[in-house]
Amino acid sequence: MATKTTAEKLATIQQGYTLEGATIELGAAIIDGELHKDAPVRLPLAMMNRHGLVAGATGTGKTVTLHMMAEQLSTAGVPVFLADIKGDLSGLATAAVGSDKLRARTDSIGQVWQGKTFPVEFLALGGDGNGVPVRATVTSFGPILLSRIMELNDTQESSLQLVFYFADKNGLELIDLKDLRAVIQFLTSDEGKDKLEELGGLSKATAGVILREIVNLEAQGLEKFFGEPEFDTAELLRTAPDGRGVVTCLELPTLQTKPMLFSTFLMWLLADLFEDLPEAGDLDKPKLVFFLDEAHLLFNGASKAFLDAITTTVRLIRSKGVGIFFVTQTPKDVPADVLGQLANRVQHALRAFTPEDAKALKATVSTFPLSDYDLEETLTSAGIGEAVITVMNEKGAPTPVALTRLRAPESVMGPSEDALVRSTVAGSALLGKYGTAVDNPSAYEKLNGNAAAPTGPAAPAPPAGVPGTGTPGAGSGAPGAYDVDAEARRIEEEILGRPSSRPAQVPEPQYPEPQYDEPRASESKTRAKAPRTRQSQPRQPEPQPGGMMGDLGGVLGGALGGGLKSMARSMGTQLGRELLRGVFGTSSRRRRR
């Protein structure tokens, strides 16, 4: 292939980044070692919900890049969420002061620079740091994300989902960790052992492991992250009175001791937004752009169920007008299924000091379109504040790869003064709503006899045998109870690909609620040798909305993992859809209010 001249390369980039509509200005192209301010590199505002990746070695300018992008998004009226790992992004609230060096840089790329402040809201997980406290209830956080924090294995995660199912079924609200601990303690007590046996797949030993992990979280001081008032993620979508988007900075100054909590909490925010936002289609600008710093923390050691949930969220939240930018060191930190969803790429310099670095460099180069650059050389020689960029144009095609000298932020590149941050928090409209923790009656109080069960039209009737209600257990005696058990066997066989472990039942006038047994390890080894055939059984009638099948869908969907949506469709019940609604097992805000 003939080598292009500098003029031809310049024309390619100029043509590729000539875009209609509003854009985010990223900088000016560097071609054959020369900076061309007549070749601006841009990102269409309408394409920012196609997600992106900001990557590069430590110290190459990733934080400054997302700082600069956040400023322009705010100016365009787009709210921004920033995971402020190091506290540097609080500088958005302080106007930068110009210097000769800064002016020389901005003039060289054609940037008209002026120091500015931006509307910033400071949040802190549970009040750990300078910010409005952000809390979530244990119920809304859900068993999958909570398992991630507690580093449970797949079996323990499934067991925790059964605990959530038990609490939900029995009207035991899980608001904070002491509520969850109380439910586990009840299930492992003499009083609750019958209830534990009803859960089947939850062994007393596994319950003990989960209980110890809960106590461990409390010992680390993490109980303050769970509670009420719960943060409403719609607060992230606000704009300032002048029309600029509010930039929300969430910090956790003790990240080094709680990295998994921080990253998992960010996914809760996204999952909650995903559930509550309506479909929006293609918009002129996104409703919100998320920047997730230290993104590798999300994926290190993650279970397949957790990764699948992240992939689903990233794939589908785009249509709700939300863009996600992952910020990390190399693209290999992000799983391939997620990386494939990231259309906009800002790749800062990489280092190749070790064989592992060299392998990462080659993998990074392979993810870019063909270009006029020798990317291996370019990525190892790029300076601070320079990046290799390719984004999605307005027609949905990738723009030409361009080595770019990036724009400078107009606010302070570093933290604002503590006094300014504290005064901003004190004047926040959110402080009155979320500043003071409350402890409403919930599972802990009910199991200890300190609160009556909820009453009124919005509260479900207490199920038979609920602890603390004084209601004696009663058999269902309802037509269709046999159908539920048969359907449970059918679904188990279909999902697991082996004969059901459940014994066939004969309909009786007083039939107990369905059992959700999982084979023990010794039983699993025996059954693994059995032929993978389905037991012959009659086709059961379709369940009716509001029946027991909704409960069955919730527990099987949670305990067995995959196929949640197809299972919900097959069950065809509103309750089943509600229980399976969250890709992370998170609870609908409408249900938990």
XYZ file of C-alpha atoms in Angstrom:
593
model
C 0.000 0.000 0.000
C 1.343 3.392 -0.977
C 2.412 5.646 1.865
C 0.253 8.718 2.266
C 1.697 12.194 2.362
C 1.204 14.422 5.400
C -1.293 16.492 3.420
C -3.332 13.393 2.580
C -3.321 12.255 6.226
C -4.385 15.734 7.298
C -7.247 15.733 4.789
C -8.416 12.335 6.049
C -8.663 13.584 9.650
C -10.225 16.915 8.693
C -12.893 15.160 6.668
C -13.499 12.463 9.295
C -14.071 14.983 12.097
C -16.214 17.443 10.134
C -19.436 16.835 12.025
C -22.882 18.387 12.135
C -24.604 19.237 15.366
C -23.193 19.874 18.840
C -19.836 18.317 19.705
C -17.384 17.892 22.548
C -14.080 19.438 21.464
C -11.252 17.082 22.377
C -8.204 18.797 20.867
C -6.115 19.061 17.703
C -4.487 16.305 15.649
C -0.765 15.558 15.568
C 0.357 14.206 12.188
C 3.903 13.088 11.434
C 5.067 14.775 14.629
C 3.499 18.138 13.813
C 0.501 19.703 15.584
C -2.313 20.923 13.291
C -4.819 23.207 14.975
C -6.721 23.289 11.672
C -7.538 19.605 12.252
C -9.777 19.628 15.358
C -10.767 16.290 16.865
C -14.345 16.142 18.142
C -16.901 13.808 19.636
C -20.584 14.231 18.629
C -22.693 15.024 21.678
C -25.460 12.781 20.348
C -23.064 9.823 20.306
C -21.961 10.036 23.927
C -24.598 7.518 24.956
C -22.684 4.979 22.822
C -20.319 4.720 25.794
C -16.563 5.007 25.809
C -13.199 4.121 27.258
C -10.525 6.442 28.615
C -7.377 4.402 29.153
C -3.679 4.905 29.720
C -0.798 4.346 32.094
C -0.669 6.104 35.443
C 0.233 9.784 35.097
C -0.643 10.153 31.417
C -3.620 12.483 31.980
C -6.756 10.298 32.142
C -8.282 12.288 35.015
C -7.641 15.592 33.242
C -9.336 14.194 30.130
C -12.545 13.275 31.906
C -12.370 16.626 33.759
C -12.246 18.464 30.439
C -15.068 16.397 28.961
C -17.236 16.921 32.062
C -16.868 20.706 31.748
C -18.129 20.728 28.178
C -20.974 18.344 28.933
C -22.112 20.602 31.774
C -21.951 23.641 29.483
C -24.105 21.774 26.964
C -26.749 21.152 29.656
C -25.885 17.484 30.219
C -25.655 16.263 33.851
C -22.465 14.372 34.649
C -21.575 11.809 37.292
C -17.915 11.453 38.283
C -16.422 8.785 40.505
C -13.848 11.000 42.211
C -11.347 8.436 43.420
C -8.521 10.807 44.375
C -10.558 13.921 45.198
C -8.970 15.803 42.282
C -12.228 16.494 40.489
C -13.554 18.833 43.160
C -11.547 21.494 41.307
C -14.523 21.827 38.945
C -16.006 24.195 41.533
C -13.008 26.573 41.301
C -12.034 28.670 38.285
C -8.512 28.052 36.995
C -5.979 30.858 36.748
C -4.167 31.299 33.451
C -0.400 31.242 32.961
C 1.972 31.774 30.076
C 2.561 28.047 29.738
C -1.173 27.331 29.720
C -1.855 30.082 27.178
C 0.846 28.754 24.883
C -0.715 25.277 24.972
C -4.275 26.435 24.391
C -3.261 28.800 21.580
C -1.369 25.980 19.851
C -4.518 23.874 19.523
C -6.881 26.755 18.760
C -8.632 26.675 22.143
C -10.200 29.919 23.356
C -9.517 29.492 27.076
C -11.187 31.258 30.008
C -11.201 30.254 33.667
C -14.668 29.114 34.807
C -16.522 27.437 37.646
C -19.137 24.734 37.158
C -22.192 23.671 39.182
C -20.954 20.800 41.354
C -22.733 18.556 43.849
C -20.538 16.632 46.281
C -21.671 13.218 47.491
C -19.996 10.769 49.860
C -20.867 7.142 50.484
C -22.565 7.068 53.848
C -21.043 10.440 54.671
C -17.482 9.070 54.506
C -15.841 12.261 53.252
C -16.986 15.776 52.383
C -20.346 15.353 50.732
C -24.042 14.712 51.078
C -24.408 11.154 52.431
C -25.470 8.530 49.900
C -27.181 5.452 51.279
C -29.062 2.491 49.864
C -31.257 -0.056 51.561
C -30.051 -3.643 51.615
C -33.207 -4.660 49.724
C -32.629 -2.229 46.864
C -28.932 -3.083 46.694
C -29.906 -6.678 46.100
C -28.210 -10.035 46.669
C -25.947 -10.049 43.603
C -24.253 -6.731 44.360
C -24.107 -7.509 48.075
C -22.495 -10.862 47.309
C -19.884 -8.979 45.304
C -18.957 -6.851 48.326
C -18.831 -9.865 50.628
C -16.830 -11.843 48.031
C -19.171 -14.822 48.207
C -18.812 -17.750 45.843
C -21.565 -18.794 43.445
C -23.190 -21.215 45.884
C -23.182 -18.678 48.707
C -24.553 -16.010 46.365
C -27.457 -18.280 45.417
C -28.102 -18.934 49.099
C -28.155 -15.213 49.829
C -30.750 -14.782 47.101
C -32.902 -17.332 48.915
C -32.550 -15.310 52.123
C -33.741 -12.199 50.267
C -36.643 -14.221 48.882
C -37.580 -15.404 52.383
C -37.464 -11.859 53.763
C -39.522 -10.464 50.884
C -42.075 -13.260 51.131
C -42.509 -12.756 54.866
C -42.715 -8.966 54.922
C -39.336 -8.530 56.637
C -37.891 -5.285 55.298
C -34.119 -5.367 54.806
C -33.120 -1.757 55.362
C -29.646 -2.052 56.879
C -27.127 -4.762 57.719
C -28.596 -5.460 61.132
C -31.859 -6.410 59.406
C -30.105 -8.906 57.167
C -28.105 -10.221 60.108
C -31.312 -10.645 62.122
C -32.944 -12.687 59.343
C -29.885 -14.942 59.025
C -29.734 -15.390 62.790
C -33.418 -16.273 62.872
C -32.990 -18.875 60.128
C -30.074 -20.495 61.962
C -31.830 -20.471 65.361
C -33.925 -23.270 66.867
C -37.033 -21.177 66.259
C -36.277 -20.701 62.592
C -34.792 -24.076 61.650
C -38.069 -25.210 60.065
C -38.014 -22.120 57.875
C -34.405 -22.868 56.938
C -35.395 -26.365 55.848
C -38.168 -24.912 53.694
C -35.569 -22.930 51.735
C -33.885 -26.200 50.791
C -30.857 -24.839 48.960
C -29.700 -22.823 51.982
C -27.640 -24.960 54.343
C -27.027 -23.926 57.920
C -23.270 -23.891 57.261
C -23.645 -21.519 54.298
C -25.948 -19.302 56.328
C -23.229 -19.155 58.969
C -20.643 -18.079 56.384
C -22.903 -15.284 55.153
C -23.587 -14.202 58.720
C -19.871 -13.970 59.459
C -19.337 -11.867 56.336
C -22.093 -9.486 57.419
C -20.481 -9.103 60.821
C -17.155 -8.502 59.080
C -18.683 -5.687 56.998
C -20.031 -4.100 60.148
C -16.617 -4.371 61.791
C -15.155 -2.419 58.844
C -17.675 0.366 59.402
C -19.609 -0.359 56.225
C -22.984 -0.467 57.946
C -23.336 3.299 57.440
C -23.595 2.804 53.680
C -26.843 0.876 54.108
C -29.912 2.551 55.515
C -32.410 5.332 55.009
C -33.138 7.822 53.638
C -32.161 6.075 50.459
C -30.602 8.190 47.733
C -32.866 8.765 44.743
C -30.725 8.358 41.623
C -32.991 10.828 39.796
C -31.004 13.493 41.684
C -28.166 12.816 39.237
C -30.256 14.175 36.344
C -30.554 17.758 37.557
C -29.549 20.952 35.785
C -28.581 24.280 37.344
C -30.856 27.360 37.092
C -28.723 28.663 34.221
C -29.332 25.475 32.250
C -25.923 23.888 32.735
C -25.789 20.258 33.786
C -24.959 19.579 37.426
C -21.667 17.702 37.852
C -22.045 15.194 40.680
C -18.783 14.081 42.304
C -18.943 10.977 44.489
C -15.865 10.379 46.605
C -14.675 7.762 49.033
C -11.432 8.916 50.649
C -10.850 5.505 52.217
C -11.049 3.754 48.836
C -7.818 1.864 49.437
C -9.543 -0.135 52.172
C -12.903 -0.536 50.392
C -12.300 -0.606 46.615
C -14.903 -3.259 45.888
C -17.587 -1.402 47.823
C -16.951 1.746 45.800
C -17.085 0.086 42.395
C -20.082 -2.055 43.310
C -21.971 0.953 44.651
C -21.458 2.654 41.298
C -23.104 -0.292 39.583
C -26.046 0.028 41.995
C -26.471 3.631 40.883
C -26.458 2.557 37.243
C -28.790 -0.375 37.849
C -31.263 1.864 39.678
C -31.206 4.397 36.847
C -31.621 1.610 34.336
C -34.767 0.379 36.055
C -36.392 3.785 36.527
C -35.617 5.655 33.285
C -38.009 5.286 30.337
C -36.854 4.345 26.861
C -35.623 7.447 25.040
C -34.217 6.284 21.700
C -31.779 8.547 19.892
C -31.458 11.985 21.480
C -29.628 15.147 20.458
C -27.732 14.883 23.728
C -27.646 12.304 26.518
C -29.636 12.636 29.727
C -26.575 11.753 31.805
C -22.972 10.708 31.275
C -21.288 8.451 33.839
C -17.496 8.329 34.274
C -16.387 5.255 36.229
C -12.783 5.673 37.343
C -10.637 2.658 38.298
C -13.008 0.510 36.237
C -10.871 -2.601 36.636
C -12.159 -2.832 40.224
C -15.573 -3.753 38.818
C -14.282 -6.786 36.998
C -11.481 -8.259 39.110
C -12.652 -11.617 40.427
C -16.238 -10.987 39.326
C -18.623 -13.915 38.941
C -20.098 -14.744 35.544
C -23.539 -13.640 36.753
C -22.139 -10.272 37.799
C -20.307 -9.775 34.489
C -23.424 -10.755 32.549
C -25.429 -8.190 34.509
C -22.887 -5.432 33.778
C -22.879 -6.339 30.083
C -26.673 -6.239 29.968
C -26.785 -2.872 31.726
C -24.179 -1.319 29.410
C -25.915 -2.666 26.330
C -29.420 -1.542 27.236
C -28.977 1.694 29.179
C -27.848 3.456 25.986
C -31.435 3.501 24.747
C -32.436 5.321 27.942
C -30.121 8.225 27.151
C -27.271 7.375 29.533
C -23.634 7.180 28.436
C -20.964 5.315 30.414
C -17.242 5.967 30.131
C -14.935 3.445 31.774
C -11.615 4.867 32.953
C -8.787 2.383 33.463
C -5.207 1.599 32.463
C -5.572 -0.784 29.510
C -8.507 -2.073 27.452
C -7.749 -5.595 28.678
C -8.997 -4.494 32.109
C -12.502 -4.525 30.593
C -14.136 -7.819 29.520
C -14.505 -8.283 25.779
C -18.313 -8.265 25.874
C -18.294 -4.888 27.615
C -15.418 -3.496 25.539
C -17.378 -4.283 22.395
C -20.057 -1.818 23.545
C -17.620 1.100 23.936
C -17.719 3.055 20.672
C -15.669 6.087 21.776
C -11.996 5.543 22.591
C -9.481 7.918 24.177
C -6.233 5.999 24.639
C -3.404 7.740 26.477
C 0.174 6.501 26.427
C 1.085 2.975 27.472
C 4.381 1.763 28.836
C 6.129 -1.380 27.624
C 8.682 -1.971 30.369
C 7.861 -5.660 30.905
C 6.768 -8.610 28.739
C 3.288 -8.272 30.247
C 3.246 -4.579 29.240
C 4.268 -5.495 25.701
C 1.444 -8.021 25.496
C -1.043 -5.410 26.732
C 0.261 -2.947 24.127
C -0.297 -5.393 21.265
C -3.779 -6.193 22.556
C -4.620 -2.481 22.710
C -3.410 -1.838 19.162
C -5.552 -4.699 17.884
C -8.711 -2.989 19.162
C -8.271 0.101 16.961
C -9.353 0.463 13.298
C -6.664 0.507 10.619
C -4.951 3.881 10.531
C -2.097 5.917 9.121
C -0.217 5.671 12.442
C 2.215 3.072 13.685
C 0.169 2.648 16.841
C 2.695 0.599 18.787
C 5.236 3.386 18.413
C 2.660 6.163 18.844
C 1.184 4.759 22.065
C 4.577 4.350 23.709
C 5.840 7.787 22.687
C 2.756 9.967 23.274
C 3.295 12.735 25.810
C 1.250 13.706 28.854
C -2.017 15.238 27.717
C -1.913 13.461 24.361
C -4.083 10.514 23.328
C -4.971 8.339 20.358
C -8.655 8.885 19.614
C -11.371 7.313 17.521
C -15.081 7.953 18.156
C -18.415 7.211 16.531
C -19.557 9.829 14.038
C -23.165 10.892 13.565
C -23.712 8.136 10.990
C -22.577 5.448 13.425
C -19.209 4.812 11.773
C -15.802 5.115 13.466
C -13.841 8.288 12.814
C -10.205 8.103 11.636
C -7.671 7.325 14.342
C -5.987 10.570 15.401
C -3.141 11.264 17.801
C -4.508 14.317 19.605
C -3.174 17.014 21.885
C -6.050 17.446 24.298
C -7.765 20.618 25.449
C -7.011 22.082 28.869
C -9.724 22.270 31.542
C -10.996 25.738 32.471
C -11.411 24.927 36.149
C -8.715 23.887 38.603
C -6.923 20.642 37.756
C -6.834 19.398 41.335
C -8.904 19.612 44.507
C -10.807 22.703 45.552
C -10.218 24.193 48.988
C -11.838 22.178 51.778
C -13.687 25.275 52.945
C -15.293 25.682 49.514
C -16.322 22.031 49.400
C -17.827 22.212 52.894
C -19.741 25.392 52.096
C -21.038 23.854 48.862
C -22.279 20.810 50.774
C -23.830 22.974 53.496
C -25.749 24.937 50.873
C -26.907 21.882 48.933
C -30.628 21.331 48.515
C -29.958 17.607 48.986
C -28.558 17.929 52.487
C -31.973 18.393 54.085
C -33.262 15.247 52.357
C -30.332 12.907 52.949
C -28.172 14.485 55.631
C -29.671 12.724 58.660
C -29.954 8.939 58.874
C -33.251 7.438 60.059
C -33.982 3.960 61.421
C -37.524 2.921 60.627
C -39.038 -0.360 61.933
C -37.880 -3.232 59.751
C -36.814 -6.885 59.944
C -34.617 -6.417 63.020
C -37.412 -4.870 65.054
C -40.028 -7.369 63.862
C -37.922 -10.410 64.664
C -37.132 -8.998 68.090
C -40.762 -8.187 68.794
C -40.236 -4.424 68.816
C -42.582 -3.533 65.990
C -45.898 -4.703 64.642
C -46.174 -6.113 61.160
C -47.137 -3.535 58.540
C -50.823 -2.965 58.056
C -52.996 -1.125 55.598
C -53.921 -1.604 51.954
C -50.325 -1.174 50.723
C -48.939 -3.932 52.931
C -49.133 -7.597 51.892
C -51.085 -9.937 54.116
C -48.713 -11.785 56.457
C -48.004 -15.274 55.102
C -48.766 -18.288 57.222
C -46.158 -18.949 59.850
C -44.390 -15.584 59.629
C -42.175 -15.190 62.688
C -43.503 -12.699 65.162
C -47.044 -12.535 63.765
C -48.515 -15.300 65.893
C -50.260 -16.705 62.802
C -50.174 -20.491 62.754
C -48.824 -22.128 59.638
C -51.528 -23.336 57.325
C -51.459 -25.400 54.203
C -52.405 -23.691 51.031
C -55.184 -26.033 50.134
C -55.470 -24.020 46.946
C -56.071 -25.544 43.572
C -52.925 -25.384 41.526
C -50.465 -26.050 44.370
C -49.562 -29.344 42.706
C -49.103 -27.447 39.450
C -46.562 -25.155 41.101
C -44.422 -28.054 42.263
C -44.604 -29.771 38.884
C -43.665 -26.522 37.147
C -40.746 -26.148 39.555
C -39.432 -29.562 38.489
C -39.922 -28.719 34.824
C -38.048 -25.413 35.090
C -35.225 -26.983 37.105
C -34.763 -29.680 34.448
C -34.877 -27.153 31.620
C -32.299 -24.830 33.196
C -29.937 -27.397 34.717
C -30.194 -29.962 31.915
C -30.665 -32.925 34.235
C -33.522 -34.738 35.991
C -35.112 -32.769 38.790
C -34.026 -33.421 42.375
C -37.592 -32.822 43.534
C -39.784 -35.844 44.307
C -43.083 -35.926 42.463
C -45.953 -34.917 44.689
C -49.547 -36.039 44.764
C -52.199 -33.358 45.222
C -53.600 -33.229 48.720
C -56.270 -31.045 50.288
C -53.733 -29.331 52.558
C -50.518 -29.010 50.593
C -47.509 -27.123 52.020
C -45.805 -24.324 50.135
C -43.345 -25.528 47.477
C -39.870 -26.514 48.614
C -36.808 -25.125 46.818
C -34.269 -27.850 47.389
C -30.833 -27.890 45.810
C -28.822 -31.144 45.812
C -25.978 -31.363 48.271
C -22.470 -31.928 46.977
C -22.623 -35.695 47.531
C -25.945 -35.910 45.699
C -24.651 -33.768 42.830
C -21.762 -36.181 42.185
C -24.180 -39.107 41.984
C -26.622 -37.322 39.719
C -23.858 -36.074 37.433
C -23.461 -39.660 36.199
C -27.146 -39.995 35.342
C -28.224 -39.552 31.699
C -29.261 -35.969 30.905
C -32.902 -36.715 30.106
C -36.091 -35.090 31.182
C -38.559 -36.968 33.330
C -41.845 -37.634 31.649
C -44.568 -35.528 33.169
C -47.771 -33.901 31.967
C -47.749 -30.380 30.651
C -49.100 -28.086 33.348
C -51.557 -25.269 32.654
C -50.223 -21.742 32.409
C -50.155 -19.922 35.775
C -52.544 -17.073 36.377
C -51.334 -13.536 37.187
C -50.832 -12.917 40.868
C -50.595 -16.620 41.701
C -47.881 -18.597 43.408
C -45.892 -18.848 40.170
C -44.637 -15.303 40.716
C -42.953 -16.417 43.932
C -41.550 -19.485 42.206
C -40.154 -17.345 39.393
C -38.440 -15.045 41.841
C -36.694 -17.766 43.803
C -35.713 -19.925 40.839
C -34.599 -16.939 38.813
C -32.429 -15.753 41.684
C -31.052 -19.111 42.764
C -30.320 -20.544 39.334
C -28.950 -17.431 37.662
C -29.355 -17.231 33.886
C -32.371 -16.889 31.641
C -34.223 -14.507 33.932
C -36.064 -12.631 31.211
C -37.176 -15.709 29.297
C -38.319 -17.301 32.544
C -40.327 -14.193 33.414
C -41.995 -14.295 30.008
C -42.851 -17.977 30.370
C -44.376 -17.385 33.778
C -46.419 -14.488 32.477
C -47.207 -12.940 35.855
C -46.864 -9.373 37.020
C -45.319 -10.558 40.280
C -42.802 -12.659 38.410
C -41.850 -9.705 36.209
C -41.514 -7.473 39.270
C -39.266 -9.937 41.100
C -37.082 -10.446 38.039
C -37.061 -6.816 36.947
C -33.566 -5.868 38.086
C -30.629 -7.324 36.200
C -28.665 -7.241 39.454
C -31.566 -8.514 41.554
C -32.151 -4.961 42.769
C -35.590 -4.020 44.025
C -37.913 -1.664 42.223
C -38.121 1.729 43.926
C -41.901 1.559 43.608
C -41.990 -1.700 45.570
C -39.632 -0.629 48.311
C -41.309 2.666 49.147
